Tab-separated table of C-alpha atoms and ligand atoms in Angstrom:
chain	number	residue	atom	x	y	z
A	26	MET	CA	110.753	127.460	133.370
A	27	GLU	CA	113.001	127.874	136.363
A	28	ARG	CA	116.745	127.131	135.772
A	29	ILE	CA	117.395	123.406	136.187
A	30	VAL	CA	120.616	121.324	136.240
A	31	VAL	CA	120.297	117.589	135.595
A	32	THR	CA	123.433	115.695	136.396
A	33	LEU	CA	124.175	112.270	134.719
A	34	ASP	CA	127.461	110.378	135.988
A	35	GLY	CA	128.731	107.051	135.472
A	36	PRO	CA	131.692	105.154	134.115
A	37	ALA	CA	132.943	104.966	130.624
A	38	GLY	CA	130.729	103.660	127.683
A	39	VAL	CA	127.533	103.493	129.960
A	40	GLY	CA	125.705	105.695	127.476
A	41	LYS	CA	125.774	109.074	129.338
A	42	SER	CA	126.278	111.193	126.147
A	43	SER	CA	123.315	109.677	124.272
A	44	MET	CA	121.074	109.987	127.311
A	45	ALA	CA	122.284	113.679	127.915
A	46	ARG	CA	121.458	114.351	124.269
A	47	GLU	CA	117.911	112.840	124.543
A	48	LEU	CA	117.027	114.418	127.798
A	49	SER	CA	118.390	117.887	126.727
A	50	GLU	CA	116.293	117.529	123.461
A	51	ALA	CA	113.227	116.659	125.495
A	52	LEU	CA	113.756	119.429	127.943
A	53	ALA	CA	114.787	122.015	125.333
A	54	ILE	CA	117.947	122.891	127.275
A	55	PRO	CA	121.719	122.651	126.423
A	56	TYR	CA	123.729	119.618	127.412
A	57	LEU	CA	127.279	119.782	128.617
A	58	ASP	CA	129.697	116.856	127.921
A	59	THR	CA	132.404	117.365	130.485
A	60	GLY	CA	134.315	114.254	129.343
A	61	ALA	CA	134.785	116.225	126.143
A	62	MET	CA	136.299	119.167	128.160
A	63	PHE	CA	138.900	116.679	129.774
A	64	ARG	CA	139.564	115.154	126.344
A	65	ALA	CA	140.092	118.298	124.686
A	66	VAL	CA	142.482	119.594	127.304
A	67	ALA	CA	144.527	116.314	127.160
A	68	TRP	CA	144.465	116.628	123.495
A	69	LYS	CA	145.665	120.340	123.262
A	70	LEU	CA	148.277	119.884	126.067
A	71	GLY	CA	149.460	116.663	124.480
A	72	GLU	CA	150.849	113.328	125.611
A	73	GLY	CA	152.768	113.434	128.779
A	74	SER	CA	151.439	116.738	129.873
A	75	TRP	CA	150.119	114.914	132.956
A	76	ASP	CA	153.759	114.789	134.197
A	77	TRP	CA	154.199	118.513	133.922
A	78	ASP	CA	154.792	120.452	137.133
A	79	GLU	CA	151.876	122.304	138.544
A	80	GLU	CA	153.179	125.780	137.446
A	81	ARG	CA	153.494	124.735	133.833
A	82	LEU	CA	150.028	123.266	133.777
A	83	ARG	CA	148.481	126.377	135.487
A	84	ALA	CA	150.139	128.474	132.866
A	85	ALA	CA	148.883	126.359	130.040
A	86	LEU	CA	145.244	126.310	131.484
A	87	LYS	CA	145.294	130.112	131.344
A	88	ASP	CA	145.121	129.849	127.516
A	89	VAL	CA	142.293	127.556	127.594
A	90	SER	CA	138.652	128.665	127.461
A	91	PHE	CA	135.540	126.716	126.592
A	92	GLU	CA	132.210	127.882	125.322
A	93	LEU	CA	128.860	126.031	125.129
A	94	HIS	CA	126.457	126.956	122.321
A	95	GLY	CA	123.155	125.813	121.131
A	96	SER	CA	120.668	123.492	122.876
A	97	GLY	CA	119.328	120.029	122.809
A	98	GLY	CA	120.807	117.762	120.165
A	99	SER	CA	122.568	120.673	118.611
A	100	SER	CA	124.434	121.525	121.721
A	101	GLY	CA	128.208	122.053	120.835
A	102	LEU	CA	131.320	122.904	122.694
A	103	SER	CA	134.156	125.070	121.625
A	104	LEU	CA	137.661	125.367	122.906
A	105	ASN	CA	139.234	128.729	122.316
A	106	GLY	CA	136.641	129.359	119.588
A	107	ALA	CA	137.037	126.308	117.706
A	108	LEU	CA	134.364	123.586	117.819
A	109	ILE	CA	135.721	120.371	119.368
A	110	GLY	CA	135.406	117.468	116.908
A	111	ASP	CA	135.777	113.579	116.772
A	112	GLU	CA	139.532	113.943	117.068
A	113	ILE	CA	139.221	113.619	120.766
A	114	ARG	CA	136.925	110.515	120.692
A	115	SER	CA	139.434	107.614	120.508
A	116	GLU	CA	140.066	105.459	123.594
A	117	ARG	CA	143.597	106.458	123.602
A	118	VAL	CA	142.738	110.215	124.099
A	119	GLY	CA	140.070	108.818	126.716
A	120	MET	CA	143.116	107.378	128.840
A	121	TRP	CA	144.874	110.768	128.382
A	122	ALA	CA	141.939	112.619	129.625
A	123	SER	CA	141.786	110.253	132.609
A	124	ASN	CA	145.569	110.849	133.316
A	125	VAL	CA	145.189	114.736	133.336
A	126	ALA	CA	141.816	114.442	135.240
A	127	ARG	CA	143.669	113.000	138.265
A	128	LEU	CA	145.544	116.418	138.601
A	129	PRO	CA	144.083	118.795	141.280
A	130	VAL	CA	145.065	121.889	139.107
A	131	VAL	CA	143.132	120.523	136.227
A	132	ARG	CA	140.119	119.618	138.257
A	133	GLU	CA	140.022	122.928	139.894
A	134	TYR	CA	140.204	124.859	136.548
A	135	MET	CA	137.395	122.337	135.121
A	136	LYS	CA	135.099	122.806	138.219
A	137	ALA	CA	135.256	126.597	137.809
A	138	ALA	CA	134.747	126.605	133.944
A	139	GLN	CA	131.770	124.078	134.373
A	140	ARG	CA	130.063	126.114	137.113
A	141	ALA	CA	130.538	129.270	135.081
A	142	ILE	CA	128.703	127.495	132.182
A	143	GLY	CA	126.016	126.163	134.748
A	144	GLU	CA	125.351	129.756	135.821
A	145	ARG	CA	124.323	130.927	132.452
A	146	SER	CA	121.730	128.396	131.604
A	147	SER	CA	119.755	125.361	132.569
A	148	LEU	CA	121.843	122.216	131.706
A	149	VAL	CA	122.063	118.420	131.331
A	150	ALA	CA	125.597	117.947	132.610
A	151	GLU	CA	127.365	114.573	132.019
A	152	GLY	CA	130.513	113.242	133.518
A	153	ARG	CA	131.986	111.637	136.491
A	154	ASP	CA	131.656	114.186	139.202
A	155	MET	CA	128.673	116.392	138.294
A	156	GLY	CA	126.354	115.443	141.062
A	157	SER	CA	128.920	114.709	143.666
A	158	VAL	CA	131.256	117.791	143.212
A	159	VAL	CA	130.506	120.418	140.485
A	160	PHE	CA	126.615	120.738	141.096
A	161	PRO	CA	125.909	119.470	144.410
A	162	ARG	CA	122.489	121.373	144.414
A	163	ALA	CA	121.357	120.013	141.082
A	164	THR	CA	117.586	119.643	140.586
A	165	VAL	CA	117.934	115.829	139.729
A	166	LYS	CA	121.064	113.583	139.843
A	167	PHE	CA	121.345	110.292	138.068
A	168	PHE	CA	124.252	107.611	138.132
A	169	LEU	CA	124.213	105.298	135.277
A	170	ASP	CA	126.044	101.760	135.464
A	171	ALA	CA	126.362	98.743	133.395
A	172	ASP	CA	128.298	95.662	133.218
A	173	VAL	CA	131.661	96.313	131.698
A	174	ARG	CA	131.303	93.710	128.616
A	175	GLU	CA	128.126	95.572	127.838
A	176	ARG	CA	129.749	98.992	127.952
A	177	ALA	CA	132.600	97.764	125.902
A	178	ARG	CA	129.971	96.438	123.293
A	179	ARG	CA	128.341	99.900	123.160
A	180	ARG	CA	131.662	101.763	122.791
A	181	TYR	CA	132.520	99.327	120.003
A	182	GLU	CA	129.396	100.197	118.143
A	183	GLN	CA	129.811	103.913	118.695
A	184	LEU	CA	133.449	103.877	117.371
A	185	ARG	CA	132.451	101.701	114.340
A	186	GLU	CA	129.944	104.376	113.565
A	187	MET	CA	132.811	106.981	113.480
A	188	ASN	CA	134.848	104.599	111.312
A	189	GLU	CA	137.477	104.253	114.248
A	190	PRO	CA	139.153	100.923	114.532
A	191	ALA	CA	137.956	98.896	117.604
A	192	ASP	CA	138.474	95.524	119.066
A	193	MET	CA	136.014	94.349	121.805
A	194	ASP	CA	138.604	92.598	124.126
A	195	ASP	CA	140.996	95.698	123.932
A	196	LEU	CA	138.023	98.047	124.552
A	197	ALA	CA	136.870	95.884	127.653
A	198	GLU	CA	140.360	96.127	128.965
A	199	SER	CA	140.895	99.787	128.288
A	200	ILE	CA	137.570	100.713	129.811
A	201	ARG	CA	138.332	98.538	132.978
A	202	ALA	CA	141.703	100.237	133.326
A	203	ARG	CA	140.092	103.772	132.828
A	204	ASP	CA	137.352	102.996	135.364
A	205	GLU	CA	139.875	101.852	137.957
A	206	GLN	CA	141.817	105.084	137.683
A	207	ASP	CA	138.807	107.165	137.702
A	208	ARG	CA	137.359	105.236	140.815
A	209	ASN	CA	140.524	105.515	142.816
A	210	ARG	CA	141.897	108.864	142.272
A	211	ALA	CA	142.223	111.105	145.297
A	212	VAL	CA	140.265	114.116	143.941
A	213	ALA	CA	136.507	113.621	142.871
A	214	PRO	CA	136.685	110.078	142.261
A	215	LEU	CA	134.026	108.429	140.223
A	216	ARG	CA	131.067	107.653	142.661
A	217	PRO	CA	127.532	108.410	142.851
A	218	ALA	CA	126.334	111.458	144.893
A	219	GLU	CA	124.466	110.426	147.961
A	220	ASP	CA	121.191	111.574	146.693
A	221	ALA	CA	121.674	110.264	143.083
A	222	VAL	CA	119.091	107.979	141.497
A	223	LEU	CA	121.028	104.849	140.500
A	224	VAL	CA	120.056	103.293	137.108
A	225	ASP	CA	121.728	99.940	135.953
A	226	THR	CA	121.236	99.908	132.271
A	227	THR	CA	122.770	96.404	131.583
A	228	HIS	CA	119.540	94.929	130.646
A	229	ILE	CA	117.549	97.796	129.462
A	230	ASN	CA	117.627	99.534	126.079
A	231	LYS	CA	118.253	103.234	125.299
A	232	GLU	CA	114.595	104.109	124.802
A	233	GLN	CA	113.827	102.564	128.178
A	234	VAL	CA	116.554	104.356	129.900
A	235	ALA	CA	115.600	107.643	128.353
A	236	ALA	CA	111.987	107.199	129.321
A	237	LEU	CA	112.867	106.425	132.939
A	238	LEU	CA	115.167	109.477	133.204
A	239	LEU	CA	112.775	111.740	131.580
A	240	SER	CA	109.899	110.689	133.920
A	241	ALA	CA	111.993	111.038	137.009
A	242	VAL	CA	112.911	114.693	135.839
A	243	ARG	CA	109.392	115.565	135.033
A	244	GLU	CA	108.353	114.250	138.406
A	245	ARG	CA	110.741	116.588	140.011
A	246	VAL	CA	110.247	119.721	138.010
A	247	GLY	CA	106.576	119.173	137.088
A	248	GLY	CA	105.188	119.393	133.642
B	1	C5P	O1	133.093	110.414	129.533
B	1	C5P	P1	134.443	110.347	128.732
B	1	C5P	O2	134.838	109.011	128.544
B	1	C5P	O3	134.599	111.294	127.525
B	1	C5P	O4	135.573	111.085	129.824
B	1	C5P	C1	136.956	110.957	129.511
B	1	C5P	C2	137.635	110.916	130.787
B	1	C5P	O5	137.540	112.189	131.417
B	1	C5P	C3	137.263	110.056	132.022
B	1	C5P	O6	137.770	108.756	131.922
B	1	C5P	C4	137.528	110.810	133.273
B	1	C5P	O7	138.798	110.441	133.726
B	1	C5P	C5	137.573	112.128	132.949
B	1	C5P	N1	136.337	112.936	133.562
B	1	C5P	C6	136.449	113.239	134.633
B	1	C5P	N2	135.422	113.993	135.157
B	1	C5P	C7	134.242	114.359	134.420
B	1	C5P	C8	134.273	113.850	132.991
B	1	C5P	C9	135.273	113.196	132.551
B	1	C5P	O8	137.298	113.048	135.440
B	1	C5P	N3	133.317	115.113	134.819
């Protein structure tokens, strides 16, 4: 099969990760969770790193390298040789990620790292700017959206499964604040690429979304 890149963008908690996993499994290609890259960098540099000056950030990013292994549901991302785990999954680290993701020096670093990974293999790439900035020539682009209460509910279920404490109202508030920051930043704001397929998932279940995305991809690539 020719190398393909499928991009999945959208706001927090919309289900991009589980859709990326499903699609990559069906297509037998790796998936790249770029939110995990921002979370892992924020986690490694630590609270307040978003206030560092550019030189200090640039120097710190020199010591960061990502590697993608495996394929389909067993795709895994490492930071400096260590597999990234669930320690980055809290809503607090999500906000840290959003804070570092505003910084042009961090975005430049990530864009280069993500493109380098995309040059090596086919990908399902999920994030905020995959279709709009990082992979403008992607084979198929999707933008998923859903009502904020529904997204809070999905994130709640996810956190509960990981035994992380969660409160629906706090989650809805934090997701709303994070989306607002992601939508309003100067560099690579959260928005659909012009040629993205828009999918509102508020009233459809995971299986229906997966079937819809997969048939759109198959239509585009044949098979
Ligand atoms: O998708 P996830 O919630 O893991 O992303 C965490 C944060 O990382 C987002 O709120 C966003 O600020 C940032 N991010 C980004 N660009 C991406 C992926 C994530 O700015 N491609």
